[in-house]
Amino acid sequence: MSAKVRRVATLKSGRGLRWPSKQPAELLDFAIDWTARLDGDAIESSAFVVPPGLAAASSSRSARETVVWLAGGVDRGSYLVVNRITTTAGREMRQAVRIRIRARSRA
């Protein structure tokens, strides 16, 4: 039995966020944990802005976390994905997360 791999960027003040790298051919889920910035509020809506060359296959949200499934990218590329949320109290927030694309080296 294998454990599920979590690719989560947790928001901490004063730090840029980065997801683990992925390979160009992979389709993987990447999450943002908004708990630290919500202050008891909850996420009502979420939208991801994905740059050209990287594709968002789908996205979802819960009260405290947003998830995007990413595909594509160019080997050695670095992309900035932006997530915009609106909370149940009407707050609007955005967060950028960097992801690097790395092809697996052949042994």
N, CA, C and O atoms as a DFTB+ gen file, in Angstrom:
428 C
 N C O
     1  1       0.847      -1.175       0.000
     2  2       0.000       0.000       0.000
     3  2       0.893       1.238       0.000
     4  3       1.781       1.363       0.843
     5  1       0.663       2.149      -0.936
     6  2       1.493       3.342      -1.008
     7  2       0.757       4.538      -0.424
     8  3      -0.470       4.624      -0.475
     9  1       1.526       5.445       0.123
    10  2       0.956       6.659       0.710
    11  2       0.707       7.677      -0.394
    12  3       1.447       7.726      -1.376
    13  1      -0.329       8.488      -0.235
    14  2      -0.614       9.544      -1.198
    15  2       0.399      10.674      -1.035
    16  3       0.648      11.143       0.076
    17  1       0.967      11.096      -2.135
    18  2       1.920      12.194      -2.117
    19  2       1.148      13.502      -2.092
    20  3       0.257      13.716      -2.914
    21  1       1.483      14.376      -1.154
    22  2       0.823      15.686      -1.062
    23  2       1.770      16.749      -1.599
    24  3       2.910      16.861      -1.147
    25  1       1.302      17.514      -2.549
    26  2       2.052      18.625      -3.110
    27  2       1.317      19.897      -2.705
    28  3       0.545      20.451      -3.488
    29  1       1.562      20.361      -1.468
    30  2       0.821      21.483      -0.902
    31  2       1.776      22.632      -0.594
    32  3       2.840      22.429      -0.010
    33  1       1.386      23.826      -0.989
    34  2       2.092      25.041      -0.609
    35  2       1.309      25.653       0.548
    36  3       0.137      25.994       0.391
    37  1       1.948      25.792       1.707
    38  2       1.295      26.359       2.885
    39  2       1.684      27.820       3.012
    40  3       2.867      28.157       2.973
    41  1       0.700      28.682       3.162
    42  2       0.946      30.116       3.213
    43  2       1.570      30.517       4.543
    44  3       1.036      30.224       5.612
    45  1       2.703      31.187       4.453
    46  2       3.384      31.738       5.622
    47  2       3.791      33.155       5.258
    48  3       4.232      33.403       4.136
    49  1       3.651      34.068       6.171
    50  2       3.917      35.465       5.832
    51  2       5.385      35.683       5.472
    52  3       6.288      35.113       6.083
    53  1       5.591      36.517       4.470
    54  2       6.937      36.914       4.073
    55  2       7.716      35.894       3.265
    56  3       8.918      36.067       3.064
    57  1       7.071      34.839       2.799
    58  2       7.796      33.826       2.040
    59  2       7.129      33.588       0.693
    60  3       5.903      33.537       0.591
    61  1       7.960      33.443      -0.344
    62  2       7.432      33.042      -1.638
    63  2       7.108      31.557      -1.596
    64  3       7.772      30.791      -0.898
    65  1       6.104      31.157      -2.330
    66  2       5.704      29.760      -2.315
    67  2       6.227      29.037      -3.545
    68  3       6.351      29.612      -4.626
    69  1       6.532      27.758      -3.349
    70  2       7.011      26.919      -4.442
    71  2       6.454      25.515      -4.265
    72  3       6.486      24.949      -3.172
    73  1       5.938      24.961      -5.370
    74  2       5.520      23.570      -5.373
    75  2       6.704      22.706      -5.783
    76  3       7.641      23.206      -6.406
    77  1       6.681      21.417      -5.447
    78  2       7.715      20.509      -5.949
    79  2       7.678      20.484      -7.479
    80  3       6.638      20.749      -8.082
    81  1       8.796      20.172      -8.093
    82  2       8.846      20.143      -9.552
    83  2       8.050      18.960     -10.107
    84  3       7.758      18.000      -9.394
    85  1       7.708      19.052     -11.389
    86  2       7.016      17.976     -12.093
    87  2       7.690      17.761     -13.440
    88  3       8.426      18.621     -13.923
    89  1       7.434      16.616     -14.032
    90  2       7.950      16.321     -15.362
    91  2       6.971      16.835     -16.420
    92  3       5.775      16.943     -16.149
    93  1       7.465      17.155     -17.627
    94  2       6.576      17.706     -18.659
    95  2       5.374      16.815     -18.987
    96  3       4.293      17.337     -19.259
    97  1       5.529      15.508     -18.969
    98  2       4.441      14.606     -19.359
    99  2       3.483      14.272     -18.213
   100  3       2.463      13.621     -18.440
   101  1       3.790      14.700     -16.999
   102  2       2.942      14.368     -15.853
   103  2       1.712      15.266     -15.753
   104  3       1.745      16.438     -16.127
   105  1       0.642      14.696     -15.246
   106  2      -0.562      15.424     -14.857
   107  2      -0.699      15.196     -13.359
   108  3      -1.016      14.090     -12.922
   109  1      -0.457      16.254     -12.559
   110  2      -0.428      16.120     -11.101
   111  2      -1.269      17.206     -10.435
   112  3      -1.484      18.283     -10.991
   113  1      -1.737      16.891      -9.228
   114  2      -2.501      17.856      -8.444
   115  2      -1.572      18.627      -7.510
   116  3      -0.667      18.062      -6.897
   117  1      -1.821      19.930      -7.421
   118  2      -1.045      20.827      -6.566
   119  2      -2.034      21.672      -5.760
   120  3      -3.013      22.185      -6.302
   121  1      -1.766      21.808      -4.463
   122  2      -2.711      22.480      -3.570
   123  2      -2.085      23.694      -2.891
   124  3      -0.866      23.799      -2.757
   125  1      -2.952      24.599      -2.470
   126  2      -2.564      25.728      -1.623
   127  2      -3.423      25.648      -0.366
   128  3      -4.651      25.614      -0.445
   129  1      -2.773      25.618       0.786
   130  2      -3.469      25.633       2.074
   131  2      -3.565      27.088       2.529
   132  3      -2.553      27.694       2.881
   133  1      -4.770      27.651       2.526
   134  2      -5.008      29.053       2.843
   135  2      -5.289      29.297       4.326
   136  3      -5.535      30.440       4.713
   137  1      -5.260      28.279       5.152
   138  2      -5.690      28.376       6.547
   139  2      -5.104      29.583       7.283
   140  3      -5.833      30.297       7.973
   141  1      -3.807      29.816       7.145
   142  2      -3.130      30.893       7.880
   143  2      -3.664      32.284       7.527
   144  3      -3.605      33.189       8.360
   145  1      -4.180      32.468       6.320
   146  2      -4.665      33.785       5.908
   147  2      -6.175      33.952       6.060
   148  3      -6.678      35.071       5.959
   149  1      -6.894      32.885       6.295
   150  2      -8.356      32.974       6.343
   151  2      -8.900      33.519       7.651
   152  3     -10.004      34.062       7.670
   153  1      -8.167      33.394       8.732
   154  2      -8.591      33.923      10.029
   155  2     -10.028      33.526      10.366
   156  3     -10.845      34.365      10.744
   157  1     -10.320      32.226      10.221
   158  2     -11.645      31.727      10.555
   159  2     -12.660      31.812       9.430
   160  3     -13.749      31.250       9.547
   161  1     -12.336      32.500       8.343
   162  2     -13.217      32.626       7.185
   163  2     -13.114      31.339       6.354
   164  3     -12.352      30.441       6.713
   165  1     -13.859      31.234       5.266
   166  2     -13.818      30.064       4.394
   167  2     -13.794      30.502       2.931
   168  3     -14.263      31.588       2.590
   169  1     -13.253      29.659       2.087
   170  2     -13.171      29.946       0.652
   171  2     -14.535      29.689       0.014
   172  3     -15.118      28.615       0.166
   173  1     -15.027      30.694      -0.700
   174  2     -16.304      30.553      -1.412
   175  2     -16.083      30.263      -2.894
   176  3     -16.813      29.473      -3.493
   177  1     -15.067      30.909      -3.486
   178  2     -14.763      30.659      -4.899
   179  2     -13.266      30.755      -5.117
   180  3     -12.546      31.387      -4.344
   181  1     -12.805      30.110      -6.196
   182  2     -11.380      30.056      -6.501
   183  2     -11.188      29.996      -8.005
   184  3     -11.947      29.331      -8.710
   185  1     -10.169      30.696      -8.494
   186  2      -9.805      30.639      -9.909
   187  2      -8.279      30.652     -10.017
   188  3      -7.607      31.425      -9.334
   189  1      -7.747      29.797     -10.872
   190  2      -6.310      29.744     -11.118
   191  2      -5.994      30.393     -12.449
   192  3      -6.702      30.182     -13.434
   193  1      -4.920      31.193     -12.480
   194  2      -4.406      31.785     -13.702
   195  2      -3.103      31.065     -14.002
   196  3      -2.142      31.150     -13.238
   197  1      -3.081      30.349     -15.132
   198  2      -1.943      29.510     -15.499
   199  2      -1.295      30.095     -16.746
   200  3      -1.995      30.385     -17.717
   201  1       0.031      30.277     -16.747
   202  2       0.708      30.899     -17.884
   203  2       0.756      29.979     -19.107
   204  3       0.607      28.764     -18.974
   205  1       0.963      30.550     -20.291
   206  2       1.094      29.751     -21.506
   207  2       2.218      28.715     -21.349
   208  3       3.255      28.986     -20.744
   209  1       1.981      27.531     -21.908
   210  2       2.957      26.457     -21.825
   211  2       2.628      25.450     -20.749
   212  3       3.066      24.301     -20.809
   213  1       1.862      25.871     -19.769
   214  2       1.400      25.004     -18.686
   215  2      -0.121      24.949     -18.803
   216  3      -0.743      25.949     -19.162
   217  1      -0.727      23.811     -18.511
   218  2      -2.180      23.680     -18.669
   219  2      -2.827      23.257     -17.364
   220  3      -2.316      22.388     -16.658
   221  1      -3.957      23.879     -17.046
   222  2      -4.762      23.480     -15.889
   223  2      -5.862      22.562     -16.398
   224  3      -6.753      22.998     -17.127
   225  1      -5.801      21.284     -16.015
   226  2      -6.803      20.314     -16.460
   227  2      -8.106      20.485     -15.688
   228  3      -9.188      20.345     -16.259
   229  1      -8.010      20.785     -14.397
   230  2      -9.190      21.027     -13.567
   231  2      -8.749      21.667     -12.258
   232  3      -7.558      21.726     -11.949
   233  1      -9.721      22.143     -11.499
   234  2      -9.417      22.711     -10.181
   235  2     -10.599      22.456      -9.260
   236  3     -11.713      22.182      -9.708
   237  1     -10.329      22.555      -7.948
   238  2     -11.377      22.366      -6.949
   239  2     -11.014      23.170      -5.702
   240  3      -9.936      23.758      -5.618
   241  1     -11.925      23.183      -4.745
   242  2     -11.674      23.915      -3.508
   243  2     -12.428      23.255      -2.368
   244  3     -13.417      22.549      -2.563
   245  1     -11.924      23.511      -1.180
   246  2     -12.643      23.170       0.040
   247  2     -12.718      24.472       0.836
   248  3     -12.403      25.533       0.297
   249  1     -13.118      24.419       2.075
   250  2     -13.229      25.636       2.888
   251  2     -11.879      26.293       3.135
   252  3     -11.818      27.505       3.342
   253  1     -10.782      25.510       3.118
   254  2      -9.458      26.051       3.468
   255  2      -8.358      25.803       2.437
   256  3      -7.245      26.309       2.582
   257  1      -8.667      25.026       1.396
   258  2      -7.615      24.631       0.455
   259  2      -8.129      24.684      -0.978
   260  3      -9.289      24.372      -1.246
   261  1      -7.246      25.084      -1.898
   262  2      -7.566      25.047      -3.318
   263  2      -6.607      24.076      -3.998
   264  3      -5.468      23.903      -3.563
   265  1      -7.081      23.444      -5.074
   266  2      -6.289      22.436      -5.780
   267  2      -6.407      22.677      -7.281
   268  3      -7.488      22.968      -7.794
   269  1      -5.273      22.551      -7.978
   270  2      -5.265      22.617      -9.437
   271  2      -4.480      21.422      -9.967
   272  3      -3.440      21.059      -9.417
   273  1      -4.985      20.816     -11.038
   274  2      -4.291      19.725     -11.728
   275  2      -3.546      20.338     -12.898
   276  3      -4.154      20.930     -13.789
   277  1      -2.198      20.192     -12.895
   278  2      -1.358      20.816     -13.911
   279  2      -0.732      19.783     -14.834
   280  3      -0.322      18.705     -14.403
   281  1      -0.667      20.134     -16.110
   282  2      -0.046      19.295     -17.134
   283  2       0.872      20.171     -17.983
   284  3       0.739      21.394     -18.009
   285  1       1.806      19.519     -18.676
   286  2       2.647      20.224     -19.628
   287  2       3.825      20.928     -18.994
   288  3       4.298      20.559     -17.919
   289  1       4.279      21.942     -19.685
   290  2       5.466      22.671     -19.276
   291  2       6.669      22.210     -20.090
   292  3       6.697      21.093     -20.607
   293  1       7.634      23.067     -20.193
   294  2       8.856      22.793     -20.939
   295  2       9.968      22.442     -19.960
   296  3      10.118      23.090     -18.924
   297  1      10.753      21.408     -20.293
   298  2      11.860      21.015     -19.428
   299  2      12.739      22.218     -19.108
   300  3      13.093      22.996     -19.993
   301  1      13.080      22.357     -17.849
   302  2      13.875      23.456     -17.305
   303  2      13.106      24.777     -17.244
   304  3      13.685      25.829     -16.970
   305  1      11.799      24.712     -17.502
   306  2      10.968      25.904     -17.416
   307  2      10.562      26.181     -15.975
   308  3      10.533      25.280     -15.136
   309  1      10.251      27.437     -15.707
   310  2       9.772      27.861     -14.402
   311  2       8.528      28.708     -14.642
   312  3       8.552      29.643     -15.442
   313  1       7.453      28.383     -13.955
   314  2       6.173      29.025     -14.196
   315  2       5.601      29.585     -12.893
   316  3       5.792      29.012     -11.821
   317  1       4.902      30.706     -13.003
   318  2       4.235      31.310     -11.861
   319  2       2.730      31.151     -12.047
   320  3       2.147      31.715     -12.973
   321  1       2.112      30.381     -11.163
   322  2       0.665      30.134     -11.188
   323  2       0.031      31.016     -10.115
   324  3       0.521      31.066      -8.987
   325  1      -1.045      31.705     -10.456
   326  2      -1.714      32.596      -9.512
   327  2      -3.104      32.036      -9.175
   328  3      -3.860      31.639     -10.061
   329  1      -3.415      32.015      -7.893
   330  2      -4.726      31.585      -7.412
   331  2      -5.429      32.784      -6.783
   332  3      -4.895      33.435      -5.885
   333  1      -6.629      33.060      -7.269
   334  2      -7.446      34.143      -6.712
   335  2      -8.644      33.515      -6.027
   336  3      -9.342      32.684      -6.608
   337  1      -8.878      33.923      -4.777
   338  2     -10.032      33.401      -4.043
   339  2     -10.911      34.541      -3.546
   340  3     -10.463      35.677      -3.389
   341  1     -12.173      34.205      -3.303
   342  2     -13.106      35.079      -2.598
   343  2     -13.626      34.263      -1.428
   344  3     -13.956      33.087      -1.581
   345  1     -13.698      34.888      -0.260
   346  2     -14.145      34.183       0.937
   347  2     -15.638      34.425       1.168
   348  3     -16.253      35.276       0.525
   349  1     -16.193      33.669       2.087
   350  2     -17.613      33.832       2.401
   351  2     -17.913      35.211       2.981
   352  3     -19.045      35.685       2.888
   353  1     -16.905      35.865       3.581
   354  2     -17.086      37.215       4.125
   355  2     -16.840      38.294       3.061
   356  3     -16.943      39.485       3.355
   357  1     -16.515      37.883       1.828
   358  2     -16.309      38.847       0.750
   359  2     -14.876      39.296       0.554
   360  3     -14.617      40.146      -0.297
   361  1     -13.938      38.755       1.311
   362  2     -12.525      39.109       1.118
   363  2     -12.028      38.531      -0.204
   364  3     -12.394      37.421      -0.590
   365  1     -11.190      39.301      -0.886
   366  2     -10.567      38.835      -2.124
   367  2      -9.064      38.760      -1.905
   368  3      -8.434      39.738      -1.503
   369  1      -8.503      37.600      -2.170
   370  2      -7.066      37.381      -1.963
   371  2      -6.484      36.688      -3.184
   372  3      -7.192      36.026      -3.944
   373  1      -5.180      36.856      -3.355
   374  2      -4.484      36.155      -4.419
   375  2      -3.149      35.670      -3.904
   376  3      -2.564      36.262      -2.998
   377  1      -2.678      34.597      -4.484
   378  2      -1.387      34.026      -4.100
   379  2      -0.725      33.432      -5.335
   380  3      -1.348      32.698      -6.101
   381  1       0.552      33.765      -5.513
   382  2       1.339      33.198      -6.608
   383  2       2.206      32.066      -6.063
   384  3       2.733      32.145      -4.953
   385  1       2.341      31.013      -6.867
   386  2       3.173      29.869      -6.500
   387  2       4.025      29.504      -7.707
   388  3       3.519      29.415      -8.825
   389  1       5.316      29.293      -7.481
   390  2       6.240      28.919      -8.551
   391  2       6.306      27.403      -8.663
   392  3       6.309      26.689      -7.661
   393  1       6.358      26.925      -9.912
   394  2       6.585      25.500     -10.173
   395  2       7.640      25.367     -11.265
   396  3       7.616      26.085     -12.264
   397  1       8.556      24.443     -11.058
   398  2       9.614      24.177     -12.039
   399  2       9.334      22.847     -12.735
   400  3       8.799      21.914     -12.136
   401  1       9.701      22.784     -13.993
   402  2       9.516      21.574     -14.787
   403  2      10.892      20.953     -14.999
   404  3      11.820      21.611     -15.469
   405  1      11.006      19.675     -14.645
   406  2      12.277      18.961     -14.778
   407  2      12.025      17.574     -15.335
   408  3      11.303      16.773     -14.742
   409  1      12.632      17.298     -16.488
   410  2      12.548      15.944     -17.058
   411  2      13.422      15.028     -16.228
   412  3      14.498      15.422     -15.778
   413  1      12.966      13.822     -16.028
   414  2      13.743      12.850     -15.257
   415  2      14.973      12.463     -16.062
   416  3      14.884      12.180     -17.256
   417  1      16.118      12.453     -15.399
   418  2      17.345      12.058     -16.099
   419  2      17.327      10.557     -16.324
   420  3      16.824       9.795     -15.497
   421  1      17.874      10.151     -17.437
   422  2      17.913       8.726     -17.782
   423  2      19.187       8.119     -17.245
   424  3      20.275       8.659     -17.446
   425  1      19.054       7.003     -16.568
   426  2      20.227       6.347     -15.982
   427  2      20.722       5.228     -16.871
   428  3      21.703       4.563     -16.539
